[in-house]
Coordinates of C-alpha atoms in Angstrom, one line a residue:
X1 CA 19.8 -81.8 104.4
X2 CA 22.9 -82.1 102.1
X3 CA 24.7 -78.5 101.3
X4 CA 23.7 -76.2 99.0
X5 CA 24.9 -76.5 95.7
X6 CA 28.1 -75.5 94.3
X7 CA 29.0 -72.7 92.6
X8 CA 30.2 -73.3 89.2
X9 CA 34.0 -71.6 89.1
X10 CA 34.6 -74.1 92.6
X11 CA 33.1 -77.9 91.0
X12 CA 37.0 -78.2 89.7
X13 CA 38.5 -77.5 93.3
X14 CA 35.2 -79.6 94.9
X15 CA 36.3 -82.4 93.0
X16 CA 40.1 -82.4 94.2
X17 CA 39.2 -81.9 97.4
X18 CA 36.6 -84.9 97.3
X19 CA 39.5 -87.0 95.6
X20 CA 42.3 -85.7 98.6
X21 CA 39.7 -86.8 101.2
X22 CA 39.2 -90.0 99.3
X23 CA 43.1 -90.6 99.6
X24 CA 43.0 -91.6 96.2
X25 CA 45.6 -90.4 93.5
X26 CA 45.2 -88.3 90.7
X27 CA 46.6 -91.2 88.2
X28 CA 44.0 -93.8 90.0
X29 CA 41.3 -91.9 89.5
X30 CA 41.8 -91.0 86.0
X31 CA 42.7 -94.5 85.2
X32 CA 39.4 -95.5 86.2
X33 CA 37.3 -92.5 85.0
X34 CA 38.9 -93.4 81.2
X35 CA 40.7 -90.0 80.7
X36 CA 44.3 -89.0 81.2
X37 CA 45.9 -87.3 84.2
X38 CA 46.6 -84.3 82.8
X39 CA 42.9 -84.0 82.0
X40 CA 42.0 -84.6 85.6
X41 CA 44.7 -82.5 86.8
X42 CA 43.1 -79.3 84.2
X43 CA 39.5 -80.1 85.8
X44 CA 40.6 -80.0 89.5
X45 CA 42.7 -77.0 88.7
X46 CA 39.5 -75.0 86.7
X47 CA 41.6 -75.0 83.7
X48 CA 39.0 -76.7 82.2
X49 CA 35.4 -77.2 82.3
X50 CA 34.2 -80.6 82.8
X51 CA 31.5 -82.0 81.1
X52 CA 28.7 -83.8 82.6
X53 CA 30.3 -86.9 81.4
X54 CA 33.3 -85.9 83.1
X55 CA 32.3 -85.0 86.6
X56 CA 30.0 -88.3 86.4
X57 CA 32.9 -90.8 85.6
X58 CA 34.9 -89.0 88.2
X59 CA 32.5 -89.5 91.1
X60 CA 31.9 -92.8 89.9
X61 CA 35.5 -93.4 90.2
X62 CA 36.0 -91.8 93.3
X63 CA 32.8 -94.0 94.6
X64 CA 31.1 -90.9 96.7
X65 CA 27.8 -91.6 98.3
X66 CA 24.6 -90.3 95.7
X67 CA 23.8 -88.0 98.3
X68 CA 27.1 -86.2 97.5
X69 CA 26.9 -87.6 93.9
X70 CA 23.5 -85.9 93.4
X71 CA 25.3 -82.6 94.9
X72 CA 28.0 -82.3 92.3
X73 CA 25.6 -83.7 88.9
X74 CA 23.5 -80.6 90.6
X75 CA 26.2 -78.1 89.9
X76 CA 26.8 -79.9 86.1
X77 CA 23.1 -79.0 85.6
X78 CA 23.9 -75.4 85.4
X79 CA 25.0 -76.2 81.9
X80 CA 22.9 -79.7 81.8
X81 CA 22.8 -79.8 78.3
X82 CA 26.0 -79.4 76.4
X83 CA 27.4 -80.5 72.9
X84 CA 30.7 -81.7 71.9
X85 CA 32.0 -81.1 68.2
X86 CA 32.5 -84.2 66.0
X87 CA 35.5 -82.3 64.8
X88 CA 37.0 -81.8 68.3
X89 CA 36.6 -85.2 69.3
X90 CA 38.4 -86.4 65.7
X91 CA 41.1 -84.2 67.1
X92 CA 41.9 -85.3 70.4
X93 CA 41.2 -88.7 69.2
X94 CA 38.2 -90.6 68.4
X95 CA 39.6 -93.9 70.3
X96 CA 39.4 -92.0 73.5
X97 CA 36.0 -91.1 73.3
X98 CA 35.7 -94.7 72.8
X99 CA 37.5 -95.5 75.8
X100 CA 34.8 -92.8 77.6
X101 CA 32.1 -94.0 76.5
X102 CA 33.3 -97.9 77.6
X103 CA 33.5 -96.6 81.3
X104 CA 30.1 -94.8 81.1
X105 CA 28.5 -98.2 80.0
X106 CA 30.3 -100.0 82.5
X107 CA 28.8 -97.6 85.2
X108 CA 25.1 -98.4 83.7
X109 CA 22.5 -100.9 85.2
X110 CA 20.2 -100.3 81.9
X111 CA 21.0 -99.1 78.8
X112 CA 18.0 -98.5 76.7
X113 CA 19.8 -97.0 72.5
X114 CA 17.9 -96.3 70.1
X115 CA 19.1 -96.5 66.5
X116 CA 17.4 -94.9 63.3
X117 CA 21.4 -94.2 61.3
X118 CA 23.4 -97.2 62.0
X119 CA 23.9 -100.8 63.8
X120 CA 24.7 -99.5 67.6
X121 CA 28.3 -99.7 68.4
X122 CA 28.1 -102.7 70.7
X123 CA 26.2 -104.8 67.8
X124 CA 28.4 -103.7 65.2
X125 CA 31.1 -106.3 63.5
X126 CA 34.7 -105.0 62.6
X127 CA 34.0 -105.0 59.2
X128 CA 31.0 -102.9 59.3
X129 CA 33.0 -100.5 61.6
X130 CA 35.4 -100.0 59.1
X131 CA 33.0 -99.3 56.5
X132 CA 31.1 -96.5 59.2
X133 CA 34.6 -94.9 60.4
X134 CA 35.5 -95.1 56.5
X135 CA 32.4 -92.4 55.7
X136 CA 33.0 -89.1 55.2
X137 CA 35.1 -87.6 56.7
X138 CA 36.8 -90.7 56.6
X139 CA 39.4 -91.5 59.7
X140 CA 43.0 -91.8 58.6
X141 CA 43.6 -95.4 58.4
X142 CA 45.7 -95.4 61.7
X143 CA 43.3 -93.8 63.7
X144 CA 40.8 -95.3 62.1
X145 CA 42.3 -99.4 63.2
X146 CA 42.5 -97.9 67.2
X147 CA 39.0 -96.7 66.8
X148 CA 37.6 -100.4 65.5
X149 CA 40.1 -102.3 68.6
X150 CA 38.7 -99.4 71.0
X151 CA 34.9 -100.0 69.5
X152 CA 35.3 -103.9 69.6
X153 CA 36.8 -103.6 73.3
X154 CA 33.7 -102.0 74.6
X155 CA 31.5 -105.1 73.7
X156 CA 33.1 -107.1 76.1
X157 CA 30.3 -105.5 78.7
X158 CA 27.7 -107.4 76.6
X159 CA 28.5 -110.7 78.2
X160 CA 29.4 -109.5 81.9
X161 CA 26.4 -110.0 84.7
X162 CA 24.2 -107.3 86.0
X163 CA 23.1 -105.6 83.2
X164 CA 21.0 -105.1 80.8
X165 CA 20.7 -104.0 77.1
X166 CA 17.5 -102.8 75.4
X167 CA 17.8 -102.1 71.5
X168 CA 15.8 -100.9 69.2
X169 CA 16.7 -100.6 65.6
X170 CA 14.6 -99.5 62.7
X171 CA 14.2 -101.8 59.8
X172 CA 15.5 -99.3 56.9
X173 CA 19.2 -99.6 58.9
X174 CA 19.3 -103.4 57.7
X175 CA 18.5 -102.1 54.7
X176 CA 21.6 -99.2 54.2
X177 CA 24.3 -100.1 52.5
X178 CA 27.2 -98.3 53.7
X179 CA 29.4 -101.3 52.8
X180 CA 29.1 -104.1 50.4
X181 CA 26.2 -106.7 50.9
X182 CA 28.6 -109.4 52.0
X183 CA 29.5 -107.7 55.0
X184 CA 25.6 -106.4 55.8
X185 CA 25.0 -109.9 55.7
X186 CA 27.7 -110.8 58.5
X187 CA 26.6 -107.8 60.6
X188 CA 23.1 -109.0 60.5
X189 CA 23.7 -112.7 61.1
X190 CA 26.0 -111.0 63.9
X191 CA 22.6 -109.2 65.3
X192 CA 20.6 -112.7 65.3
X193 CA 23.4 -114.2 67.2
X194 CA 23.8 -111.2 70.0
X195 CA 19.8 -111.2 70.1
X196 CA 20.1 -115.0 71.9
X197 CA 22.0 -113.3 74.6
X198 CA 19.9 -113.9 78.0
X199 CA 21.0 -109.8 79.3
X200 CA 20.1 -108.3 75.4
X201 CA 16.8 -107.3 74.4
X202 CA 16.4 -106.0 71.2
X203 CA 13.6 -104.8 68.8
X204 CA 13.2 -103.9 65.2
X205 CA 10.6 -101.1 64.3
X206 CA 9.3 -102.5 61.2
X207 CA 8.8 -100.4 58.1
X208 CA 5.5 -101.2 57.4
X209 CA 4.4 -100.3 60.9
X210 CA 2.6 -96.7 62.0
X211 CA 4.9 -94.8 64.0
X212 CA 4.4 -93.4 66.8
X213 CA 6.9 -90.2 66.4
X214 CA 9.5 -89.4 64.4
X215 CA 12.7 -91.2 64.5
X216 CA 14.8 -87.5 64.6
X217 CA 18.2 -89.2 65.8
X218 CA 20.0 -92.2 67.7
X219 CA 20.0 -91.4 71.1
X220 CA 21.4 -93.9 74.5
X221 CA 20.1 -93.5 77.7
X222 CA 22.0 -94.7 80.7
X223 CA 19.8 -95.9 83.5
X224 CA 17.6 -92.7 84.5
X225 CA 20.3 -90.7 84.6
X226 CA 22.1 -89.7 81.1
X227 CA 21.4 -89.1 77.2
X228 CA 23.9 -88.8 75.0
X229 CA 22.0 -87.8 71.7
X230 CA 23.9 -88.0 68.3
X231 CA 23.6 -85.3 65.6
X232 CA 25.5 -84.6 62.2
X233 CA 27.9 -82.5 63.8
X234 CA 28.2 -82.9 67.8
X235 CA 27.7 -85.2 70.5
X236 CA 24.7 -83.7 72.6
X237 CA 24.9 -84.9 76.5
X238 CA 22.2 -84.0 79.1
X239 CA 20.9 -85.3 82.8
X240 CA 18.3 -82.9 82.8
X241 CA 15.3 -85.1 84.2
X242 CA 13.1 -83.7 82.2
X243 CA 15.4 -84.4 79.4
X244 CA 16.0 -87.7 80.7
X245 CA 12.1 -88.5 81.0
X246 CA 11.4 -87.1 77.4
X247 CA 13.8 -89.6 75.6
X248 CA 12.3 -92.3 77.8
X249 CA 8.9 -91.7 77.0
X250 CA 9.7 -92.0 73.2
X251 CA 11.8 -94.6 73.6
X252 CA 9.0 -96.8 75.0
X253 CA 6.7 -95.4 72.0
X254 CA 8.9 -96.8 69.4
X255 CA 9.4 -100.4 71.5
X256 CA 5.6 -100.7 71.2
X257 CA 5.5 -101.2 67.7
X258 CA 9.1 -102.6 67.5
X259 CA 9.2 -106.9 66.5
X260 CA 10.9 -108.8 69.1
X261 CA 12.0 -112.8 69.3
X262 CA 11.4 -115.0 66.5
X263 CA 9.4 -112.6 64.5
X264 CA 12.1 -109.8 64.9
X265 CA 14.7 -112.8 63.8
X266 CA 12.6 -113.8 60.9
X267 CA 12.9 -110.0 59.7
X268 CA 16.4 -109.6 60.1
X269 CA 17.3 -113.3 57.9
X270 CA 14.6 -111.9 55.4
X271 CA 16.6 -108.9 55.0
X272 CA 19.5 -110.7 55.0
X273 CA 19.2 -112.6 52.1
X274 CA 17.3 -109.7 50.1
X275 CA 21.4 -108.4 50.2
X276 CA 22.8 -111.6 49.4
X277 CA 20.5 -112.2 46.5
X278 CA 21.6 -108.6 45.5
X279 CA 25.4 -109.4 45.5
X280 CA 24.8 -112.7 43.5
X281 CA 22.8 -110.4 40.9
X282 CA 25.6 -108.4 40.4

């Protein structure tokens, strides 16, 4: 039997300890758990609360068995579900949370997203991230560049070995124009292209199809063990496995109706001139 869970106020000081014992530093560890020293240093000292993201990357950095792994997500389940302000993450930088969310896909066998707002981040083109980190409230143009290089960084996981990426878009998102229709044409050739990758699956839920729920948000589930669910105003994280199970279950309701291979293809080109057509009209 493994030990009973941990008490909340001690998972900061659990997690030092597991990193002394591990004889790993406090700089190598947050190197490869994507967040700064002083961040670590806050969590192991209960100065701040980690997140379930948090105590994840950590114990994947540190490399603990799951029997101990299971321990400490057990303890983050006191608060499984928790949500992170848009506005806070603007603030401590919105690169960084790119650079978090690189090492969590790293860390993930199968990702299964699900996108009903935008192109998911690892399909998108730096033009058409512009044009999304250029919405309101619109990034300073600084920030804005380090986001797009942090963004663009993460796709490098799309061509690595042993993994796999399920997508499924719906149809009106080829459709939005959040940029000119020059540049949704480049991001959608740029979907046709990725689509040919042997490790990429992806689906379209057609418009004219009946669906099988409502598409509420964009959600990405890591391997059977995390959701990270996007709203208008946070960043909504859970390993409840009930949670978990829910966004499965509707994820595989929408990839039963969803177009996939040639026809999927043939979509995406028939939208894709649709825009072109439009800019010459103009």
């Amino acid at each position: 039997m493994g030990a009973a869970p941990l008490s909340a106020p001690s998972l900061g000081r659990a997690l030092r300890a597991l990193r002394e014992a591990s004889g790993l530093t406090g700089d190598t560890v947050a190197r490869r758990a994507s967040m700064s020293a002083g961040k670590l240093s806050k969590i192991e000292n209960e100065k701040v609360r980690p997140s379930v993201q948090d105590v994840d990357l950590i114990l994947t950095a540190l490399r603990v068995s799951e029997e101990a792994k299971d321990e400490f997500i057990a303890t983050a389940r006191a608060e499984a579900t928790e949500a992170t302000a848009w506005r806070l993450l603007r603030r401590m930088g919105p690169w960084k949370h790119q650079n978090t969310i690189k090492a969590i896909e790293a860390s993930t066998s199968v990702l299964r997203l699900f996108q009903g707002q935008l192109i998911p981040g690892l399909l998108q083109t730096p033009e058409y991230m512009t044009a999304v980190f250029g919405l309101p409230p619109a990034l300073p143009d600084e920030t804005r560049a380090r986001t797009v290089a942090a963004r663009v960084e993460r796709q490098a996981v799309l061509y690595g070995t042993g993994r796999s990426f399920r997508f499924l878009i719906c149809e009106h998102v080829l459709r939005w124009l959040i940029s000119e229709p020059t540049v949704m044409a480049l991001q959608l050739d740029r979907l046709v292209s990725v689509s040919r990758l042997p490790q990429v699956s992806l689906g379209i839920v057609p418009i004219g199809s009946r669906m099988p729920d409502f598409p509420m948000t964009c959600f990405s589930l890591h391997d059977d063990r995390l959701v990270i669910v996007e709203t208008f105003h946070s960043e909504i994280t859970t390993t409840d496995p009930k949670d978990v199970q829910l966004y499965a279950d509707t994820f595989d309701r929408f990839s039963e109706v969803a177009l996939y291979g040639d026809p999927m293809r043939t979509l995406i080109e028939h939208v894709r001139d649709e825009l072109l057509r439009q800019q010459e009209s103009h």
